[in-house]
Short mmCIF file of C-alpha atoms in Angstrom, two decimals:
data_model
loop_
_atom_site.label_atom_id
_atom_site.label_comp_id
_atom_site.label_asym_id
_atom_site.label_seq_id
_atom_site.Cartn_x
_atom_site.Cartn_y
_atom_site.Cartn_z
CA MET G 292 26.44 10.41 -15.10
CA LYS G 293 29.25 8.55 -13.35
CA ASP G 294 28.33 10.23 -10.03
CA TYR G 295 24.71 9.24 -10.55
CA PHE G 296 25.73 5.59 -10.97
CA LYS G 297 28.19 5.74 -8.14
CA TYR G 298 25.67 6.98 -5.63
CA PHE G 299 22.65 5.12 -6.89
CA ASP G 300 21.54 2.72 -4.06
CA LYS G 301 22.05 -0.39 -6.14
CA PHE G 302 21.69 -2.80 -3.31
CA THR G 303 18.22 -1.46 -2.22
CA PHE G 304 17.19 -1.34 -5.94
CA VAL G 305 18.08 -5.03 -6.25
CA LEU G 306 15.90 -5.83 -3.16
CA LEU G 307 13.05 -3.91 -4.75
CA LEU G 308 13.40 -5.69 -8.05
CA LEU G 309 13.80 -9.03 -6.25
CA LEU G 310 10.45 -8.62 -4.53
CA ALA G 311 8.75 -7.68 -7.84
CA VAL G 312 10.29 -10.71 -9.60
CA ILE G 313 9.27 -13.15 -6.87
CA SER G 314 5.84 -11.74 -7.10
CA ILE G 315 5.48 -12.96 -10.73
CA PHE G 316 6.39 -16.53 -9.78
CA LEU G 317 4.12 -16.50 -6.79
CA ILE G 318 1.19 -15.13 -8.91
CA TYR G 319 1.85 -17.81 -11.52
CA SER G 320 1.52 -20.46 -8.83
CA ALA G 321 -1.63 -18.98 -7.39
CA GLY G 322 -3.34 -19.19 -10.79
CA TYR G 323 -1.62 -22.37 -11.90
CA SER G 324 -4.56 -24.83 -11.59
CA SER G 325 -7.07 -22.53 -13.24
CA HIS G 326 -4.69 -21.47 -16.08
CA GLU G 327 -4.87 -17.78 -15.22
CA THR G 328 -2.54 -15.31 -16.93
CA HIS G 329 -2.32 -12.84 -14.12
CA TYR G 330 1.48 -13.39 -13.87
CA LEU G 331 1.96 -12.28 -17.52
CA LYS G 332 0.10 -9.11 -16.85
CA GLN G 333 2.12 -8.49 -13.69
CA ALA G 334 5.31 -9.04 -15.70
CA VAL G 335 4.22 -6.36 -18.23
CA TRP G 336 3.35 -4.05 -15.41
CA LEU G 337 6.77 -4.60 -13.89
CA LEU G 338 8.39 -3.60 -17.11
CA VAL G 339 6.27 -0.51 -17.37
CA SER G 340 7.02 0.32 -13.68
CA LEU G 341 10.74 0.08 -14.33
CA LEU G 342 10.54 2.34 -17.32
CA VAL G 343 8.48 4.89 -15.39
CA PHE G 344 10.78 4.56 -12.40
CA PHE G 345 13.81 5.79 -14.39
CA ILE G 346 11.72 8.57 -16.14
CA VAL G 347 10.70 9.95 -12.65
CA PHE G 348 14.22 9.32 -11.35
CA ALA G 349 15.54 11.68 -14.02
CA LEU G 350 13.31 14.53 -12.93
CA LYS G 351 14.54 17.25 -10.57
CA ILE G 352 13.36 17.00 -6.95
CA ASP G 353 12.46 20.73 -6.99
CA PHE G 354 10.20 20.07 -10.00
CA ILE G 355 8.50 17.17 -8.27
CA PHE G 356 7.78 18.98 -5.00
CA ARG G 357 6.73 22.18 -6.98
CA ASN G 358 4.04 20.15 -8.87
CA ALA G 359 2.89 17.92 -6.03
CA PHE G 360 -0.20 20.00 -5.17
CA ALA G 361 -1.30 20.28 -8.84
CA VAL G 362 -1.10 16.51 -9.18
CA TYR G 363 -2.88 16.20 -5.91
CA LEU G 364 -5.76 18.31 -7.10
CA ALA G 365 -5.89 16.55 -10.53
CA LEU G 366 -6.32 13.14 -8.73
CA ILE G 367 -9.04 14.68 -6.47
CA VAL G 368 -10.96 15.70 -9.62
CA ILE G 369 -10.54 12.23 -11.15
CA LEU G 370 -11.79 10.58 -7.92
CA VAL G 371 -14.84 12.83 -8.10
CA LEU G 372 -15.45 11.93 -11.71
CA GLN G 373 -15.09 8.32 -11.00
CA ILE G 374 -17.80 8.50 -8.31
CA VAL G 375 -20.19 10.52 -10.53
CA LEU G 376 -19.57 8.88 -13.90
CA GLY G 377 -17.65 5.66 -13.31
CA GLY G 378 -19.01 2.21 -13.74
CA THR G 379 -18.97 -0.40 -10.99
CA VAL G 380 -16.47 -3.20 -10.93
CA ALA G 381 -16.48 -5.69 -7.91
CA ARG G 382 -18.93 -3.29 -5.98
CA THR G 383 -16.62 -0.33 -6.32
CA LYS G 384 -16.09 2.65 -8.66
CA SER G 385 -12.43 2.83 -8.06
CA TRP G 386 -11.47 1.45 -11.44
CA PHE G 387 -10.91 3.25 -14.78
CA ARG G 388 -10.55 1.22 -17.99
CA LEU G 389 -8.73 2.49 -21.06
CA TRP G 390 -8.17 0.17 -24.06
CA GLY G 391 -8.93 -2.80 -21.95
CA ILE G 392 -6.39 -1.79 -19.18
CA GLY G 393 -7.72 -1.09 -15.71
CA PHE G 394 -6.35 1.73 -13.64
CA GLN G 395 -6.98 2.34 -9.95
CA PHE G 396 -6.22 6.05 -9.57
CA SER G 397 -6.80 5.92 -5.74
CA GLU G 398 -3.48 3.94 -5.58
CA PHE G 399 -1.57 6.96 -7.00
CA VAL G 400 -2.94 9.43 -4.40
CA LYS G 401 -0.27 8.33 -1.91
CA ILE G 402 2.52 9.96 -3.87
CA PRO G 403 1.47 13.62 -4.19
CA LEU G 404 -0.25 13.36 -0.82
CA ALA G 405 3.09 12.37 0.82
CA LEU G 406 4.89 15.10 -1.14
CA TYR G 407 2.44 17.82 -0.06
CA LEU G 408 2.15 16.72 3.41
CA ALA G 409 6.03 16.87 3.62
CA LYS G 410 5.88 20.45 2.30
CA ILE G 411 3.26 21.41 4.93
CA LEU G 412 5.33 19.95 7.79
CA THR G 413 8.25 22.21 6.87
CA GLN G 414 5.96 25.28 7.40
CA PHE G 415 5.40 24.60 11.10
CA GLU G 416 7.66 23.96 14.13
CA VAL G 417 4.88 22.29 16.04
CA ILE G 418 1.42 21.02 15.04
CA ASP G 419 -0.85 23.74 16.36
CA TRP G 420 -4.57 24.21 15.49
CA LYS G 421 -3.73 25.80 12.15
CA ALA G 422 -1.30 23.12 11.07
CA PHE G 423 -3.77 20.46 12.27
CA VAL G 424 -6.54 21.65 10.28
CA LYS G 425 -4.51 22.13 7.11
CA LEU G 426 -3.03 18.63 7.47
CA MET G 427 -6.41 17.01 8.13
CA VAL G 428 -8.12 18.67 5.23
CA VAL G 429 -5.46 17.44 2.81
CA ILE G 430 -5.65 13.89 4.17
CA VAL G 431 -9.43 13.62 4.67
CA ALA G 432 -10.39 14.94 1.14
CA PRO G 433 -9.08 11.98 -0.81
CA VAL G 434 -9.83 9.50 1.95
CA ALA G 435 -13.46 10.52 2.02
CA LEU G 436 -13.78 10.22 -1.80
CA ILE G 437 -12.14 6.75 -1.75
CA ILE G 438 -14.55 5.61 0.90
CA LEU G 439 -17.43 6.69 -1.26
CA GLN G 440 -16.21 4.58 -4.14
CA PRO G 441 -16.06 2.50 -1.80
CA ASP G 442 -12.44 1.15 -1.38
CA MET G 443 -11.85 0.45 2.35
CA GLY G 444 -8.34 -0.89 1.78
CA VAL G 445 -6.79 2.06 0.13
CA SER G 446 -8.62 4.63 2.30
CA PHE G 447 -7.47 2.78 5.43
CA ILE G 448 -3.94 2.83 4.18
CA LEU G 449 -4.07 6.53 3.47
CA CYS G 450 -5.31 7.15 7.01
CA SER G 451 -1.87 5.94 8.22
CA PHE G 452 -0.50 9.33 7.24
CA VAL G 453 -2.22 10.66 10.41
CA PRO G 454 -0.10 8.81 13.04
CA LEU G 455 2.94 9.27 10.79
CA VAL G 456 2.53 12.96 10.75
CA ILE G 457 2.19 13.04 14.51
CA LEU G 458 5.41 10.92 14.97
CA LEU G 459 7.34 13.28 12.76
CA LYS G 460 6.40 16.56 14.50
CA LYS G 461 5.67 17.69 17.95
CA ILE G 462 2.02 18.26 18.53
CA LYS G 463 0.42 20.44 21.13
CA PRO G 464 -1.31 18.20 23.89
CA ALA G 465 -4.78 19.81 23.33
CA VAL G 466 -4.59 19.15 19.62
CA LEU G 467 -3.56 15.59 20.22
CA VAL G 468 -6.53 15.03 22.61
CA ILE G 469 -9.10 16.51 20.19
CA SER G 470 -7.55 14.53 17.34
CA LEU G 471 -7.97 11.26 19.25
CA LEU G 472 -11.63 12.17 20.04
CA LEU G 473 -12.19 13.05 16.40
CA VAL G 474 -10.82 9.60 15.46
CA VAL G 475 -13.26 7.95 17.81
CA PHE G 476 -16.15 10.09 16.67
CA SER G 477 -15.34 9.47 13.00
CA GLY G 478 -15.20 5.77 13.64
CA ILE G 479 -18.62 5.71 15.20
CA ILE G 480 -20.16 7.92 12.42
CA GLY G 481 -18.43 5.82 9.78
CA TRP G 482 -19.58 2.47 11.26
CA TYR G 483 -23.31 3.50 11.21
CA SER G 484 -23.48 5.86 8.23
CA VAL G 485 -20.57 5.04 5.83
CA LEU G 486 -19.75 1.38 5.96
CA ARG G 487 -21.93 -0.97 4.01
CA PRO G 488 -23.41 -4.13 5.61
CA TYR G 489 -20.93 -6.42 3.99
CA GLN G 490 -18.12 -4.21 5.11
CA ARG G 491 -19.32 -4.25 8.76
CA ASP G 492 -19.71 -7.99 8.48
CA ARG G 493 -16.09 -8.34 7.49
CA ILE G 494 -14.90 -6.44 10.66
CA ILE G 495 -17.33 -8.37 12.94
CA SER G 496 -16.30 -11.83 11.51
CA PHE G 497 -12.58 -11.05 12.30
CA LEU G 498 -13.54 -11.38 15.99
CA ASN G 499 -15.06 -14.83 15.54
CA PRO G 500 -14.56 -16.15 12.06
CA SER G 501 -15.90 -19.61 12.77
CA GLU G 502 -19.35 -18.11 13.32
CA TYR G 503 -19.23 -16.66 9.76
CA LYS G 504 -17.36 -19.61 8.23
CA THR G 505 -19.66 -19.71 5.22
CA SER G 506 -19.64 -15.99 4.59
CA THR G 507 -17.34 -13.19 5.60
CA GLY G 508 -15.23 -15.35 7.95
CA TYR G 509 -14.43 -17.80 5.07
CA HIS G 510 -11.35 -15.75 3.95
CA ILE G 511 -9.66 -15.79 7.35
CA ILE G 512 -10.42 -19.52 8.03
CA GLN G 513 -8.92 -20.60 4.62
CA SER G 514 -5.98 -18.30 5.01
CA LYS G 515 -5.16 -19.91 8.42
CA ILE G 516 -5.55 -23.41 7.11
CA ALA G 517 -3.25 -22.58 4.09
CA ILE G 518 -0.45 -21.08 6.36
CA GLY G 519 -0.77 -23.76 8.94
CA SER G 520 -0.71 -26.63 6.47
CA GLY G 521 2.59 -25.35 5.06
CA GLY G 522 4.49 -26.17 8.32
CA LEU G 523 8.12 -25.26 8.40
CA GLY G 524 9.18 -26.18 4.91
CA GLY G 525 6.00 -25.93 2.89
CA LYS G 526 4.27 -28.33 0.43
CA GLY G 527 6.38 -27.24 -2.52
CA TYR G 528 5.98 -24.83 -5.42
CA LEU G 529 2.69 -25.35 -7.32
CA LYS G 530 1.66 -27.86 -4.71
CA GLY G 531 -0.51 -25.92 -2.34
CA SER G 532 -3.91 -27.53 -1.98
CA GLN G 533 -5.69 -24.51 -0.70
CA SER G 534 -4.52 -22.35 -3.49
CA GLN G 535 -4.46 -24.90 -6.29
CA TYR G 536 -7.89 -26.18 -5.53
CA ARG G 537 -9.08 -22.57 -5.13
CA PHE G 538 -10.33 -22.86 -1.51
CA LEU G 539 -8.26 -19.74 -0.74
CA PRO G 540 -9.88 -16.58 -1.95
CA ALA G 541 -7.81 -13.67 -3.36
CA ARG G 542 -4.86 -16.01 -3.36
CA HIS G 543 -2.88 -13.79 -5.80
CA THR G 544 -3.84 -10.51 -4.25
CA ASP G 545 -4.80 -9.89 -0.63
CA PHE G 546 -3.94 -13.31 0.63
CA ILE G 547 -0.78 -14.02 -1.44
CA ILE G 548 1.16 -14.35 1.82
CA SER G 549 -1.03 -17.41 2.63
CA THR G 550 -0.13 -18.93 -0.62
CA ILE G 551 3.56 -18.36 0.21
CA GLY G 552 3.12 -19.84 3.63
CA GLU G 553 1.46 -22.94 2.27
CA GLU G 554 3.85 -23.65 -0.61
CA PHE G 555 7.13 -22.57 1.09
CA GLY G 556 6.47 -23.02 4.85
CA PHE G 557 7.45 -20.82 7.66
CA ILE G 558 11.19 -20.78 7.16
CA ASN G 559 11.09 -19.49 3.54
CA THR G 560 8.30 -17.07 4.36
CA SER G 561 10.57 -15.62 7.12
CA LEU G 562 13.29 -15.19 4.43
CA LEU G 563 10.90 -13.05 2.46
CA PHE G 564 10.12 -11.00 5.55
CA PHE G 565 13.86 -10.58 6.03
CA VAL G 566 14.18 -9.13 2.50
CA PHE G 567 11.44 -6.66 3.54
CA PHE G 568 13.21 -6.00 6.73
CA ILE G 569 16.43 -5.07 4.97
CA PHE G 570 14.58 -2.97 2.44
CA PHE G 571 12.89 -0.88 5.05
CA TYR G 572 15.98 -0.67 7.25
CA ARG G 573 17.99 0.77 4.40
CA GLN G 574 15.23 3.19 3.37
CA PHE G 575 14.86 4.50 6.87
CA LYS G 576 18.51 4.54 7.94
CA PHE G 577 19.67 7.54 6.05
CA ASN G 578 20.48 11.10 6.92
CA PHE G 579 18.68 13.75 4.82
CA LYS G 580 19.66 17.33 4.57
CA ASN G 581 16.44 18.83 3.42
CA ASP G 582 13.42 18.71 5.71
CA GLU G 583 10.71 18.13 3.06
CA GLU G 584 12.81 15.39 1.50
CA PHE G 585 13.29 13.82 4.89
CA TYR G 586 9.60 13.92 5.65
CA PHE G 587 8.62 12.45 2.25
CA ILE G 588 11.00 9.52 2.76
CA TYR G 589 9.54 8.66 6.08
CA LEU G 590 5.90 9.32 5.15
CA PHE G 591 6.00 7.29 1.91
CA ASN G 592 8.08 4.30 3.28
CA GLY G 593 6.08 4.50 6.54
CA LEU G 594 2.96 4.03 4.55
CA ILE G 595 4.44 0.95 2.76
CA LEU G 596 5.54 -0.48 6.09
CA PHE G 597 2.07 0.08 7.59
CA GLN G 598 0.49 -1.68 4.58
CA PHE G 599 2.98 -4.59 4.88
CA ILE G 600 2.08 -5.14 8.63
CA ILE G 601 -1.65 -4.77 8.08
CA ASN G 602 -1.58 -7.41 5.09
CA VAL G 603 0.34 -9.96 7.10
CA THR G 604 -1.71 -9.61 10.28
CA MET G 605 -4.87 -9.75 8.17
CA ALA G 606 -3.73 -13.00 6.55
CA ILE G 607 -3.15 -14.62 10.06
CA GLY G 608 -6.44 -13.44 11.47
CA PHE G 609 -5.08 -10.67 13.75
CA PHE G 610 -6.72 -7.88 11.66
CA PRO G 611 -10.00 -7.54 9.83
CA VAL G 612 -10.10 -8.21 6.01
CA LEU G 613 -10.07 -4.89 4.32
CA GLY G 614 -8.71 -5.61 0.93
CA ILE G 615 -5.15 -4.55 1.61
CA SER G 616 -2.35 -5.97 -0.69
CA LEU G 617 1.18 -7.00 0.14
CA PRO G 618 3.46 -4.22 -1.26
CA PHE G 619 5.49 -5.17 -4.37
CA VAL G 620 4.25 -8.77 -4.22
CA SER G 621 0.50 -8.92 -4.59
CA TYR G 622 -1.06 -8.85 -8.09
CA GLY G 623 -2.05 -5.32 -9.17
CA GLY G 624 -0.50 -3.05 -11.81
CA SER G 625 -1.63 0.20 -10.41
CA SER G 626 -0.27 -0.57 -7.02
CA LEU G 627 3.07 -1.72 -8.36
CA LEU G 628 3.38 1.25 -10.55
CA SER G 629 2.55 3.74 -7.81
CA LEU G 630 5.01 2.10 -5.51
CA PHE G 631 7.74 2.22 -8.10
CA ILE G 632 7.04 5.94 -8.74
CA GLY G 633 7.26 6.75 -5.15
CA GLU G 634 10.50 4.76 -4.65
CA ALA G 635 12.00 6.55 -7.73
CA ILE G 636 11.51 9.81 -5.83
CA VAL G 637 13.14 8.31 -2.78
CA PHE G 638 16.11 7.08 -4.86
CA ARG G 639 16.44 10.55 -6.49
CA ILE G 640 16.53 12.21 -3.06
CA LYS G 641 19.32 9.93 -2.02
CA ILE G 642 21.34 10.94 -5.08
CA ASN G 643 20.70 14.61 -4.37
CA THR G 644 21.91 14.21 -0.75
CA TYR G 645 25.28 12.94 -1.98
CA LEU G 646 25.70 15.48 -4.84
CA THR G 647 24.72 18.64 -2.90
#
């Protein structure tokens, strides 16, 4: 037990906890004027996430990897049942309610998917046709089901596994060319056959939000106003006009970074980014002995980094609004819990590396 405490990455864990605690205060501010209680729910979810973190951390890594595919299949079945039997909440079927508590199972797919992809990558020296087909089937299956719910944010984030896999392994040139052509072809098919009109409008409005300022471009315009009005030092905690007067949509979820920018300004927002930078630096700068463990670390944290970049660029108008949250900070119990579970596995791998 002493060895576990000795090698436990306490500094990175404090960073993780710091981001989650900051989140509660930011969510409180975002809902302050309308007396919302999202911050209390987030606090409860944080306690649950911490409890589950240490439960998962106590599991053996071999057990986790051995059961990854079974959990992956179970979540696939749940996603199918949600589409067939689930009720619609906010135009999607991605939510499951139990005793008044909402769960978004699509958020949890990233964990077994990253684990199983890591196992597959150890089976091939180079990504040939056989490896490519196997990897794509494993990724596309949950992505397609989540698109049908529809949840463009989560499905888009899961798609980040494709470039991450290519970065981790050598790929045959012919396979790379075909994969790029498939991406283009899938994008065209998806645009005309899968995306709903309001989803296409969101993407189009990103190019010229002022033309859609009363509809799908409203989010981007208000977000830019909030961030710009914060200046260097911000307006002060609980004093953001865009968030307190509710001009800013999704101010506690997808656009929480805009709330931060307005109330705390560029300097303090940069400090938050610095915390993220240190977190990612410490998670990536580590030598792992086992290939599948190495791949999981990079796949899972690479996905979080990708999500972070997309959320920030979305808030400043450099990326279409797809409903992507800021990791560890945006309101959302399912998202927070899934991230803590994944990081528990990361921390466990680090311990194993020292003890073996």
